[in-house]
Amino acid sequence: MEKENVKGYIEHFIYRNAENGYSVANIVTEDDEITCIGNFKDADVGDTLEMEGVYVEHPVYGHQLKVDSYKIVVPDDAVSMQRYLGSGAIKGIGEALAARIVKKFGSDTFRIIEDEPERLAEIKGISEKKAIDISIQMADKREMRDAMIFLQQYGITNAMAVKIYNRYGTQIYGIIKENPYKLADDIAGIGFKIADDIAEKVGICVDSEYRIRSGIMYTLLQGTMDGNTYLPMKELAYKTSLLLQNSPEDVIDTDDIMTQIQNLIMDQKLVCKGEDNVYASSYFYEEQGCAAMLHDLNISEKIGPQEEELYKKRILEIEHKKGIELDDLQRDAVIKSIANGVVIITGGPGTGKTTTINTIINYYASEGLDIMLAAPTGRAAKRMTEATGYEAKTIHRLLEVTGQVEDDERRQGVKFERNRDNPLETDALIIDEMSMVDTHLFNALLRALVPGVHLILVGDSSQLPSVGPGQVLGDLISSGKFPTIFLKKIFRQAEESDIVMNAHRIHRGEKPVLDNKSKDFFFLERNDADVIYKHMIQLIRDKLPGYVKASPYDIQVLTPMKKGPLGAIQLNLVLQKYLNPPDSSKKEHAYGDLIIREGDKVMQIRNNYQAKWEVVGKYNIPVDSGMGVYNGDMGIVKEINEYSQDIVVEFDEHRRVRYPFSELDEIELSYAITIHKSQGSEYPAVILPILGGPRMLLNRNLLYTAVTRARSTVCVLGSSKTLCEMTENEEQLKRYTGLADRIKEIFDADSN
């Protein structure tokens, strides 16, 4: 379609999203009135726009101009000036006053307002003070417009330009020309790549120290995406050199990179521990802060024989009352949770972690003490509530996430109401699924606890580590500074489950039993991806729902990888086609290479602390509302609205979130998800397609995590050879984390 250039002023907004600027606007041109759709974040009613876009035909709303880009221009005739001034864009001027101003000054109006504002006082109803205020407003708007036009030439979107202007004001011109990499340091959403593109257009040298420094910081940031909190210096220098090499001629001397690493250390933007472990300073201080706060919480009570007997007696009373029988390790875990400030309880499926938690809760309750429960995800918290009968919250909800974002989003990320100044009021706190908790969240949690609170951390240390940076549970255990109970006994009820028994076999490196004599663990040898698709659809649509008494929506396909014939991307396309096919009764929306359809199963793929949700009751009246939707939350697309340009997704507990089309990169189809994304979740039935793939992805840890996500049934489709190779493969992608070292440093310094 051929692009059109259109000029007109905004008469009114039909729809406007205040957060991201997506709008449907009525534009008046010289010849006509047209409907325009696009991002008009910085534009106001009355603004005159020069727009570029294509005309599209909407099946319901008719002829529309889809605007790709625009700029705000000064009206060039008296009528346009009067419309602009009377639109409400300038506070204090209404339609009548605008008409009097333009009648007095004509086409010279804007020059008078900007250069001779005192003359406005010649008009009845305008004081000298009001005249100056009008002039200041006009100047402010002009400065922003000029800055946005300047930034457009560097490919910066209008929405991002507003963010940049609000941060720097008129300093932006010097920053862009001297050091555009400052944008990557200061503004979330602008990474090294965008800053580097600007720098190339400006003509900054490829070996500029600004560029090298920004590249180093970006490389460390990318390292955190792989779970690292630091990188060895040589690895950091090598990866930075690869990043900075745009062409074979752009060879950056490693010595120059090492020099800038040292300069960043001098500027306290980096911290070097040991001989060569290089941290972005915020990550180092988070680890150090966690270690210090754990040290303060780690208050231990010395237990003599009499006290121990008393504890055991009280625990036996709880066992008799609840009709349970703990083994010695479980009783030891309960006693240690009473007598110590920080305790870790770990074990595989069926080893009695939940029974141990329930006994700890009952003990504290019998003493009249307060106890709180939390887990990293909504699903894990819900499962904890069902298992204990006590309300469990997500850690974000427990800490009362505000929805406000810190200036440095990539590091601190989010603000919590519960912190050092407003700590949690409880005697004990139990956190389940600790393997999922990353360094950021653990640091925020510890900041909300005061010495004297008992912190009980429960999880399976053999699960995959957190998606975010760090491996908190593993580092706490390896530090050796906290009482840690490894529950090993598989209880009789769990022994009846082949899911549990095969999980333990996999953990020990033994081949799982695949004889299909089981009631809950099935294996189908299939060596063709198309055949696997066919069986997968039959299982989800026809066979498993009745067998596990769940809907097809609750049956989850887990895969080791994102790409390939059995990767999450391709599986979702296949499963969507057969499980939620096109239908005249279902609206759909094309986004990139994908189609989102009403009824689709989707997942939130990043934390959005500012997303608003609501629960609606009868007649669509909201009965509850809040903020925050998190990485891993799953929901169903309930509504697609092409007119308001958004979709509605309903998550657990009937929370509905509205996504503008411009923010659909926050969700993806989730008929199939990677095993990493399944952490902390549990499903009635899990289907595992396993044929082949990269050795680093096909390992024991991944297979163990996948199998333990199933509550009632596991179905493996694929190659028994690959399954055995996964069981034997102990290789894992190494994470560079230093929490264990920070803990040892602080505890050892205290003992000297």
PDB file of N, CA, C and O in Angstrom, residues 7-74:
ATOM      1  N   LYS A   7      -2.085  16.337   6.544  1.00  0.00           N
ATOM      2  CA  LYS A   7      -1.926  17.393   7.542  1.00  0.00           C
ATOM      3  C   LYS A   7      -3.288  17.784   8.076  1.00  0.00           C
ATOM      4  O   LYS A   7      -4.250  17.942   7.314  1.00  0.00           O
ATOM      5  N   GLY A   8      -3.382  17.902   9.401  1.00  0.00           N
ATOM      6  CA  GLY A   8      -4.643  18.304  10.021  1.00  0.00           C
ATOM      7  C   GLY A   8      -4.460  18.499  11.503  1.00  0.00           C
ATOM      8  O   GLY A   8      -3.382  18.265  12.053  1.00  0.00           O
ATOM      9  N   TYR A   9      -5.538  18.929  12.168  1.00  0.00           N
ATOM     10  CA  TYR A   9      -5.444  19.128  13.613  1.00  0.00           C
ATOM     11  C   TYR A   9      -6.356  18.147  14.341  1.00  0.00           C
ATOM     12  O   TYR A   9      -7.366  17.681  13.793  1.00  0.00           O
ATOM     13  N   ILE A  10      -5.970  17.824  15.586  1.00  0.00           N
ATOM     14  CA  ILE A  10      -6.739  16.866  16.383  1.00  0.00           C
ATOM     15  C   ILE A  10      -7.985  17.563  16.924  1.00  0.00           C
ATOM     16  O   ILE A  10      -7.899  18.478  17.747  1.00  0.00           O
ATOM     17  N   GLU A  11      -9.143  17.120  16.433  1.00  0.00           N
ATOM     18  CA  GLU A  11     -10.411  17.707  16.885  1.00  0.00           C
ATOM     19  C   GLU A  11     -10.841  17.096  18.226  1.00  0.00           C
ATOM     20  O   GLU A  11     -11.241  17.778  19.142  1.00  0.00           O
ATOM     21  N   HIS A  12     -10.721  15.758  18.330  1.00  0.00           N
ATOM     22  CA  HIS A  12     -10.938  15.089  19.621  1.00  0.00           C
ATOM     23  C   HIS A  12     -10.406  13.660  19.531  1.00  0.00           C
ATOM     24  O   HIS A  12     -10.164  13.143  18.430  1.00  0.00           O
ATOM     25  N   PHE A  13     -10.191  13.032  20.713  1.00  0.00           N
ATOM     26  CA  PHE A  13      -9.764  11.640  20.778  1.00  0.00           C
ATOM     27  C   PHE A  13     -10.985  10.756  20.991  1.00  0.00           C
ATOM     28  O   PHE A  13     -11.761  10.961  21.936  1.00  0.00           O
ATOM     29  N   ILE A  14     -11.161   9.767  20.110  1.00  0.00           N
ATOM     30  CA  ILE A  14     -12.246   8.789  20.279  1.00  0.00           C
ATOM     31  C   ILE A  14     -11.859   7.802  21.379  1.00  0.00           C
ATOM     32  O   ILE A  14     -12.670   7.403  22.209  1.00  0.00           O
ATOM     33  N   TYR A  15     -10.580   7.422  21.374  1.00  0.00           N
ATOM     34  CA  TYR A  15     -10.037   6.514  22.406  1.00  0.00           C
ATOM     35  C   TYR A  15      -8.588   6.903  22.641  1.00  0.00           C
ATOM     36  O   TYR A  15      -7.874   7.275  21.713  1.00  0.00           O
ATOM     37  N   ARG A  16      -8.169   6.809  23.901  1.00  0.00           N
ATOM     38  CA  ARG A  16      -6.768   7.125  24.198  1.00  0.00           C
ATOM     39  C   ARG A  16      -6.295   6.317  25.395  1.00  0.00           C
ATOM     40  O   ARG A  16      -6.952   6.301  26.434  1.00  0.00           O
ATOM     41  N   ASN A  17      -5.174   5.618  25.244  1.00  0.00           N
ATOM     42  CA  ASN A  17      -4.542   4.914  26.357  1.00  0.00           C
ATOM     43  C   ASN A  17      -3.468   5.837  26.929  1.00  0.00           C
ATOM     44  O   ASN A  17      -2.466   6.123  26.281  1.00  0.00           O
ATOM     45  N   ALA A  18      -3.707   6.310  28.154  1.00  0.00           N
ATOM     46  CA  ALA A  18      -2.813   7.307  28.748  1.00  0.00           C
ATOM     47  C   ALA A  18      -1.419   6.765  29.010  1.00  0.00           C
ATOM     48  O   ALA A  18      -0.448   7.517  29.061  1.00  0.00           O
ATOM     49  N   GLU A  19      -1.301   5.433  29.193  1.00  0.00           N
ATOM     50  CA  GLU A  19      -0.007   4.864  29.575  1.00  0.00           C
ATOM     51  C   GLU A  19       0.944   4.725  28.397  1.00  0.00           C
ATOM     52  O   GLU A  19       2.124   5.043  28.493  1.00  0.00           O
ATOM     53  N   ASN A  20       0.422   4.242  27.249  1.00  0.00           N
ATOM     54  CA  ASN A  20       1.348   4.010  26.133  1.00  0.00           C
ATOM     55  C   ASN A  20       1.072   4.896  24.927  1.00  0.00           C
ATOM     56  O   ASN A  20       1.793   4.852  23.941  1.00  0.00           O
ATOM     57  N   GLY A  21       0.012   5.729  24.993  1.00  0.00           N
ATOM     58  CA  GLY A  21      -0.239   6.703  23.943  1.00  0.00           C
ATOM     59  C   GLY A  21      -1.039   6.189  22.771  1.00  0.00           C
ATOM     60  O   GLY A  21      -1.384   6.964  21.871  1.00  0.00           O
ATOM     61  N   TYR A  22      -1.368   4.875  22.738  1.00  0.00           N
ATOM     62  CA  TYR A  22      -2.142   4.367  21.614  1.00  0.00           C
ATOM     63  C   TYR A  22      -3.502   5.071  21.576  1.00  0.00           C
ATOM     64  O   TYR A  22      -4.205   5.143  22.584  1.00  0.00           O
ATOM     65  N   SER A  23      -3.882   5.593  20.416  1.00  0.00           N
ATOM     66  CA  SER A  23      -5.075   6.431  20.325  1.00  0.00           C
ATOM     67  C   SER A  23      -5.826   6.217  19.021  1.00  0.00           C
ATOM     68  O   SER A  23      -5.273   5.774  18.014  1.00  0.00           O
ATOM     69  N   VAL A  24      -7.103   6.528  19.093  1.00  0.00           N
ATOM     70  CA  VAL A  24      -7.947   6.672  17.908  1.00  0.00           C
ATOM     71  C   VAL A  24      -8.403   8.126  17.927  1.00  0.00           C
ATOM     72  O   VAL A  24      -9.067   8.563  18.877  1.00  0.00           O
ATOM     73  N   ALA A  25      -8.004   8.901  16.909  1.00  0.00           N
ATOM     74  CA  ALA A  25      -8.239  10.345  16.931  1.00  0.00           C
ATOM     75  C   ALA A  25      -9.047  10.794  15.723  1.00  0.00           C
ATOM     76  O   ALA A  25      -8.915  10.241  14.623  1.00  0.00           O
ATOM     77  N   ASN A  26      -9.886  11.811  15.952  1.00  0.00           N
ATOM     78  CA  ASN A  26     -10.608  12.454  14.860  1.00  0.00           C
ATOM     79  C   ASN A  26      -9.779  13.657  14.407  1.00  0.00           C
ATOM     80  O   ASN A  26      -9.528  14.577  15.178  1.00  0.00           O
ATOM     81  N   ILE A  27      -9.309  13.625  13.151  1.00  0.00           N
ATOM     82  CA  ILE A  27      -8.431  14.662  12.615  1.00  0.00           C
ATOM     83  C   ILE A  27      -9.186  15.471  11.556  1.00  0.00           C
ATOM     84  O   ILE A  27      -9.812  14.894  10.654  1.00  0.00           O
ATOM     85  N   VAL A  28      -9.115  16.798  11.675  1.00  0.00           N
ATOM     86  CA  VAL A  28      -9.745  17.680  10.694  1.00  0.00           C
ATOM     87  C   VAL A  28      -8.669  18.181   9.733  1.00  0.00           C
ATOM     88  O   VAL A  28      -7.686  18.809  10.152  1.00  0.00           O
ATOM     89  N   THR A  29      -8.836  17.870   8.457  1.00  0.00           N
ATOM     90  CA  THR A  29      -7.929  18.366   7.424  1.00  0.00           C
ATOM     91  C   THR A  29      -8.602  19.527   6.685  1.00  0.00           C
ATOM     92  O   THR A  29      -9.744  19.896   7.001  1.00  0.00           O
ATOM     93  N   GLU A  30      -7.940  20.073   5.698  1.00  0.00           N
ATOM     94  CA  GLU A  30      -8.530  21.171   4.925  1.00  0.00           C
ATOM     95  C   GLU A  30      -9.805  20.740   4.228  1.00  0.00           C
ATOM     96  O   GLU A  30     -10.746  21.517   4.079  1.00  0.00           O
ATOM     97  N   ASP A  31      -9.867  19.473   3.798  1.00  0.00           N
ATOM     98  CA  ASP A  31     -10.976  19.020   2.971  1.00  0.00           C
ATOM     99  C   ASP A  31     -11.980  18.130   3.686  1.00  0.00           C
ATOM    100  O   ASP A  31     -13.105  17.971   3.207  1.00  0.00           O
ATOM    101  N   ASP A  32     -11.564  17.534   4.810  1.00  0.00           N
ATOM    102  CA  ASP A  32     -12.392  16.447   5.343  1.00  0.00           C
ATOM    103  C   ASP A  32     -12.092  16.215   6.816  1.00  0.00           C
ATOM    104  O   ASP A  32     -11.184  16.836   7.391  1.00  0.00           O
ATOM    105  N   GLU A  33     -12.852  15.309   7.442  1.00  0.00           N
ATOM    106  CA  GLU A  33     -12.540  14.780   8.768  1.00  0.00           C
ATOM    107  C   GLU A  33     -12.218  13.310   8.594  1.00  0.00           C
ATOM    108  O   GLU A  33     -12.949  12.584   7.916  1.00  0.00           O
ATOM    109  N   ILE A  34     -11.105  12.844   9.197  1.00  0.00           N
ATOM    110  CA  ILE A  34     -10.726  11.440   9.064  1.00  0.00           C
ATOM    111  C   ILE A  34     -10.430  10.853  10.438  1.00  0.00           C
ATOM    112  O   ILE A  34     -10.093  11.578  11.380  1.00  0.00           O
ATOM    113  N   THR A  35     -10.559   9.529  10.515  1.00  0.00           N
ATOM    114  CA  THR A  35     -10.196   8.808  11.742  1.00  0.00           C
ATOM    115  C   THR A  35      -8.781   8.284  11.574  1.00  0.00           C
ATOM    116  O   THR A  35      -8.454   7.656  10.562  1.00  0.00           O
ATOM    117  N   CYS A  36      -7.933   8.565  12.564  1.00  0.00           N
ATOM    118  CA  CYS A  36      -6.539   8.109  12.528  1.00  0.00           C
ATOM    119  C   CYS A  36      -6.256   7.219  13.723  1.00  0.00           C
ATOM    120  O   CYS A  36      -6.724   7.490  14.840  1.00  0.00           O
ATOM    121  N   ILE A  37      -5.486   6.147  13.498  1.00  0.00           N
ATOM    122  CA  ILE A  37      -5.081   5.261  14.595  1.00  0.00           C
ATOM    123  C   ILE A  37      -3.559   5.231  14.651  1.00  0.00           C
ATOM    124  O   ILE A  37      -2.882   5.279  13.633  1.00  0.00           O
ATOM    125  N   GLY A  38      -3.020   5.201  15.860  1.00  0.00           N
ATOM    126  CA  GLY A  38      -1.566   5.176  16.024  1.00  0.00           C
ATOM    127  C   GLY A  38      -1.178   5.610  17.419  1.00  0.00           C
ATOM    128  O   GLY A  38      -2.025   5.773  18.301  1.00  0.00           O
ATOM    129  N   ASN A  39       0.140   5.786  17.622  1.00  0.00           N
ATOM    130  CA  ASN A  39       0.647   6.216  18.924  1.00  0.00           C
ATOM    131  C   ASN A  39       0.806   7.733  18.915  1.00  0.00           C
ATOM    132  O   ASN A  39       1.676   8.274  18.258  1.00  0.00           O
ATOM    133  N   PHE A  40      -0.065   8.431  19.663  1.00  0.00           N
ATOM    134  CA  PHE A  40      -0.051   9.900  19.718  1.00  0.00           C
ATOM    135  C   PHE A  40       0.240  10.364  21.142  1.00  0.00           C
ATOM    136  O   PHE A  40      -0.415  11.264  21.656  1.00  0.00           O
ATOM    137  N   LYS A  41       1.243   9.725  21.787  1.00  0.00           N
ATOM    138  CA  LYS A  41       1.475   9.958  23.216  1.00  0.00           C
ATOM    139  C   LYS A  41       1.748  11.421  23.533  1.00  0.00           C
ATOM    140  O   LYS A  41       1.314  11.929  24.561  1.00  0.00           O
ATOM    141  N   ASP A  42       2.485  12.119  22.672  1.00  0.00           N
ATOM    142  CA  ASP A  42       2.901  13.481  22.990  1.00  0.00           C
ATOM    143  C   ASP A  42       1.989  14.543  22.394  1.00  0.00           C
ATOM    144  O   ASP A  42       2.258  15.739  22.524  1.00  0.00           O
ATOM    145  N   ALA A  43       0.921  14.140  21.701  1.00  0.00           N
ATOM    146  CA  ALA A  43       0.045  15.094  21.019  1.00  0.00           C
ATOM    147  C   ALA A  43      -1.184  15.403  21.870  1.00  0.00           C
ATOM    148  O   ALA A  43      -1.658  14.554  22.632  1.00  0.00           O
ATOM    149  N   ASP A  44      -1.703  16.624  21.726  1.00  0.00           N
ATOM    150  CA  ASP A  44      -2.887  17.061  22.462  1.00  0.00           C
ATOM    151  C   ASP A  44      -3.978  17.462  21.483  1.00  0.00           C
ATOM    152  O   ASP A  44      -3.716  17.735  20.301  1.00  0.00           O
ATOM    153  N   VAL A  45      -5.207  17.549  22.018  1.00  0.00           N
ATOM    154  CA  VAL A  45      -6.306  18.105  21.235  1.00  0.00           C
ATOM    155  C   VAL A  45      -5.909  19.515  20.798  1.00  0.00           C
ATOM    156  O   VAL A  45      -5.391  20.307  21.583  1.00  0.00           O
ATOM    157  N   GLY A  46      -6.128  19.811  19.513  1.00  0.00           N
ATOM    158  CA  GLY A  46      -5.776  21.127  18.987  1.00  0.00           C
ATOM    159  C   GLY A  46      -4.452  21.152  18.263  1.00  0.00           C
ATOM    160  O   GLY A  46      -4.196  22.062  17.467  1.00  0.00           O
ATOM    161  N   ASP A  47      -3.577  20.164  18.505  1.00  0.00           N
ATOM    162  CA  ASP A  47      -2.283  20.137  17.827  1.00  0.00           C
ATOM    163  C   ASP A  47      -2.463  19.903  16.327  1.00  0.00           C
ATOM    164  O   ASP A  47      -3.308  19.094  15.898  1.00  0.00           O
ATOM    165  N   THR A  48      -1.667  20.595  15.536  1.00  0.00           N
ATOM    166  CA  THR A  48      -1.628  20.363  14.091  1.00  0.00           C
ATOM    167  C   THR A  48      -0.516  19.360  13.797  1.00  0.00           C
ATOM    168  O   THR A  48       0.616  19.521  14.261  1.00  0.00           O
ATOM    169  N   LEU A  49      -0.865  18.309  13.037  1.00  0.00           N
ATOM    170  CA  LEU A  49       0.071  17.225  12.779  1.00  0.00           C
ATOM    171  C   LEU A  49       0.335  17.074  11.289  1.00  0.00           C
ATOM    172  O   LEU A  49      -0.581  17.229  10.468  1.00  0.00           O
ATOM    173  N   GLU A  50       1.571  16.775  10.954  1.00  0.00           N
ATOM    174  CA  GLU A  50       1.909  16.273   9.626  1.00  0.00           C
ATOM    175  C   GLU A  50       2.175  14.787   9.791  1.00  0.00           C
ATOM    176  O   GLU A  50       3.111  14.396  10.492  1.00  0.00           O
ATOM    177  N   MET A  51       1.346  13.945   9.144  1.00  0.00           N
ATOM    178  CA  MET A  51       1.372  12.504   9.385  1.00  0.00           C
ATOM    179  C   MET A  51       1.716  11.742   8.119  1.00  0.00           C
ATOM    180  O   MET A  51       1.408  12.176   7.008  1.00  0.00           O
ATOM    181  N   GLU A  52       2.334  10.577   8.328  1.00  0.00           N
ATOM    182  CA  GLU A  52       2.591   9.650   7.230  1.00  0.00           C
ATOM    183  C   GLU A  52       2.006   8.300   7.613  1.00  0.00           C
ATOM    184  O   GLU A  52       2.213   7.816   8.733  1.00  0.00           O
ATOM    185  N   GLY A  53       1.258   7.713   6.707  1.00  0.00           N
ATOM    186  CA  GLY A  53       0.644   6.426   7.023  1.00  0.00           C
ATOM    187  C   GLY A  53      -0.054   5.843   5.814  1.00  0.00           C
ATOM    188  O   GLY A  53       0.071   6.345   4.694  1.00  0.00           O
ATOM    189  N   VAL A  54      -0.792   4.767   6.033  1.00  0.00           N
ATOM    190  CA  VAL A  54      -1.541   4.123   4.953  1.00  0.00           C
ATOM    191  C   VAL A  54      -3.011   4.038   5.357  1.00  0.00           C
ATOM    192  O   VAL A  54      -3.335   3.869   6.538  1.00  0.00           O
ATOM    193  N   TYR A  55      -3.873   4.164   4.377  1.00  0.00           N
ATOM    194  CA  TYR A  55      -5.302   4.026   4.630  1.00  0.00           C
ATOM    195  C   TYR A  55      -5.657   2.547   4.687  1.00  0.00           C
ATOM    196  O   TYR A  55      -5.208   1.741   3.864  1.00  0.00           O
ATOM    197  N   VAL A  56      -6.436   2.190   5.709  1.00  0.00           N
ATOM    198  CA  VAL A  56      -6.897   0.812   5.860  1.00  0.00           C
ATOM    199  C   VAL A  56      -8.413   0.820   5.980  1.00  0.00           C
ATOM    200  O   VAL A  56      -9.015   1.818   6.393  1.00  0.00           O
ATOM    201  N   GLU A  57      -9.005  -0.299   5.616  1.00  0.00           N
ATOM    202  CA  GLU A  57     -10.457  -0.422   5.678  1.00  0.00           C
ATOM    203  C   GLU A  57     -10.796  -1.356   6.824  1.00  0.00           C
ATOM    204  O   GLU A  57     -10.480  -2.550   6.787  1.00  0.00           O
ATOM    205  N   HIS A  58     -11.403  -0.800   7.890  1.00  0.00           N
ATOM    206  CA  HIS A  58     -11.791  -1.625   9.036  1.00  0.00           C
ATOM    207  C   HIS A  58     -13.182  -2.196   8.773  1.00  0.00           C
ATOM    208  O   HIS A  58     -14.074  -1.457   8.325  1.00  0.00           O
ATOM    209  N   PRO A  59     -13.415  -3.505   9.028  1.00  0.00           N
ATOM    210  CA  PRO A  59     -14.723  -4.100   8.716  1.00  0.00           C
ATOM    211  C   PRO A  59     -15.891  -3.460   9.460  1.00  0.00           C
ATOM    212  O   PRO A  59     -17.019  -3.510   9.002  1.00  0.00           O
ATOM    213  N   VAL A  60     -15.601  -2.865  10.615  1.00  0.00           N
ATOM    214  CA  VAL A  60     -16.672  -2.242  11.407  1.00  0.00           C
ATOM    215  C   VAL A  60     -16.601  -0.722  11.334  1.00  0.00           C
ATOM    216  O   VAL A  60     -17.613  -0.037  11.147  1.00  0.00           O
ATOM    217  N   TYR A  61     -15.385  -0.161  11.456  1.00  0.00           N
ATOM    218  CA  TYR A  61     -15.247   1.283  11.624  1.00  0.00           C
ATOM    219  C   TYR A  61     -14.869   2.023  10.341  1.00  0.00           C
ATOM    220  O   TYR A  61     -14.669   3.233  10.355  1.00  0.00           O
ATOM    221  N   GLY A  62     -14.746   1.271   9.234  1.00  0.00           N
ATOM    222  CA  GLY A  62     -14.579   1.912   7.943  1.00  0.00           C
ATOM    223  C   GLY A  62     -13.174   2.422   7.654  1.00  0.00           C
ATOM    224  O   GLY A  62     -12.178   1.875   8.121  1.00  0.00           O
ATOM    225  N   HIS A  63     -13.123   3.524   6.871  1.00  0.00           N
ATOM    226  CA  HIS A  63     -11.880   4.082   6.345  1.00  0.00           C
ATOM    227  C   HIS A  63     -11.067   4.749   7.464  1.00  0.00           C
ATOM    228  O   HIS A  63     -11.572   5.634   8.162  1.00  0.00           O
ATOM    229  N   GLN A  64      -9.814   4.331   7.658  1.00  0.00           N
ATOM    230  CA  GLN A  64      -8.962   4.897   8.705  1.00  0.00           C
ATOM    231  C   GLN A  64      -7.551   5.095   8.158  1.00  0.00           C
ATOM    232  O   GLN A  64      -7.097   4.336   7.303  1.00  0.00           O
ATOM    233  N   LEU A  65      -6.860   6.108   8.687  1.00  0.00           N
ATOM    234  CA  LEU A  65      -5.444   6.286   8.381  1.00  0.00           C
ATOM    235  C   LEU A  65      -4.630   5.664   9.509  1.00  0.00           C
ATOM    236  O   LEU A  65      -4.715   6.099  10.664  1.00  0.00           O
ATOM    237  N   LYS A  66      -3.859   4.631   9.176  1.00  0.00           N
ATOM    238  CA  LYS A  66      -2.969   4.006  10.162  1.00  0.00           C
ATOM    239  C   LYS A  66      -1.653   4.776  10.120  1.00  0.00           C
ATOM    240  O   LYS A  66      -0.891   4.695   9.154  1.00  0.00           O
ATOM    241  N   VAL A  67      -1.388   5.556  11.173  1.00  0.00           N
ATOM    242  CA  VAL A  67      -0.263   6.492  11.182  1.00  0.00           C
ATOM    243  C   VAL A  67       1.015   5.794  11.635  1.00  0.00           C
ATOM    244  O   VAL A  67       1.074   5.219  12.718  1.00  0.00           O
ATOM    245  N   ASP A  68       2.040   5.838  10.768  1.00  0.00           N
ATOM    246  CA  ASP A  68       3.341   5.261  11.112  1.00  0.00           C
ATOM    247  C   ASP A  68       4.224   6.276  11.828  1.00  0.00           C
ATOM    248  O   ASP A  68       4.971   5.938  12.750  1.00  0.00           O
ATOM    249  N   SER A  69       4.174   7.534  11.389  1.00  0.00           N
ATOM    250  CA  SER A  69       4.991   8.577  12.013  1.00  0.00           C
ATOM    251  C   SER A  69       4.290   9.917  11.833  1.00  0.00           C
ATOM    252  O   SER A  69       3.442  10.080  10.950  1.00  0.00           O
ATOM    253  N   TYR A  70       4.637  10.855  12.693  1.00  0.00           N
ATOM    254  CA  TYR A  70       4.051  12.187  12.577  1.00  0.00           C
ATOM    255  C   TYR A  70       4.973  13.175  13.266  1.00  0.00           C
ATOM    256  O   TYR A  70       5.864  12.810  14.036  1.00  0.00           O
ATOM    257  N   LYS A  71       4.742  14.447  12.987  1.00  0.00           N
ATOM    258  CA  LYS A  71       5.388  15.500  13.768  1.00  0.00           C
ATOM    259  C   LYS A  71       4.376  16.607  14.000  1.00  0.00           C
ATOM    260  O   LYS A  71       3.476  16.835  13.186  1.00  0.00           O
ATOM    261  N   ILE A  72       4.528  17.254  15.153  1.00  0.00           N
ATOM    262  CA  ILE A  72       3.644  18.371  15.494  1.00  0.00           C
ATOM    263  C   ILE A  72       4.243  19.630  14.877  1.00  0.00           C
ATOM    264  O   ILE A  72       5.439  19.886  15.023  1.00  0.00           O
ATOM    265  N   VAL A  73       3.408  20.392  14.179  1.00  0.00           N
ATOM    266  CA  VAL A  73       3.890  21.610  13.527  1.00  0.00           C
ATOM    267  C   VAL A  73       3.097  22.813  14.019  1.00  0.00           C
ATOM    268  O   VAL A  73       1.976  22.684  14.511  1.00  0.00           O
ATOM    269  N   VAL A  74       3.698  23.964  13.909  1.00  0.00           N
ATOM    270  CA  VAL A  74       3.030  25.199  14.308  1.00  0.00           C
ATOM    271  C   VAL A  74       1.955  25.518  13.278  1.00  0.00           C
ATOM    272  O   VAL A  74       2.221  25.508  12.070  1.00  0.00           O
TER     273      VAL A  74
END
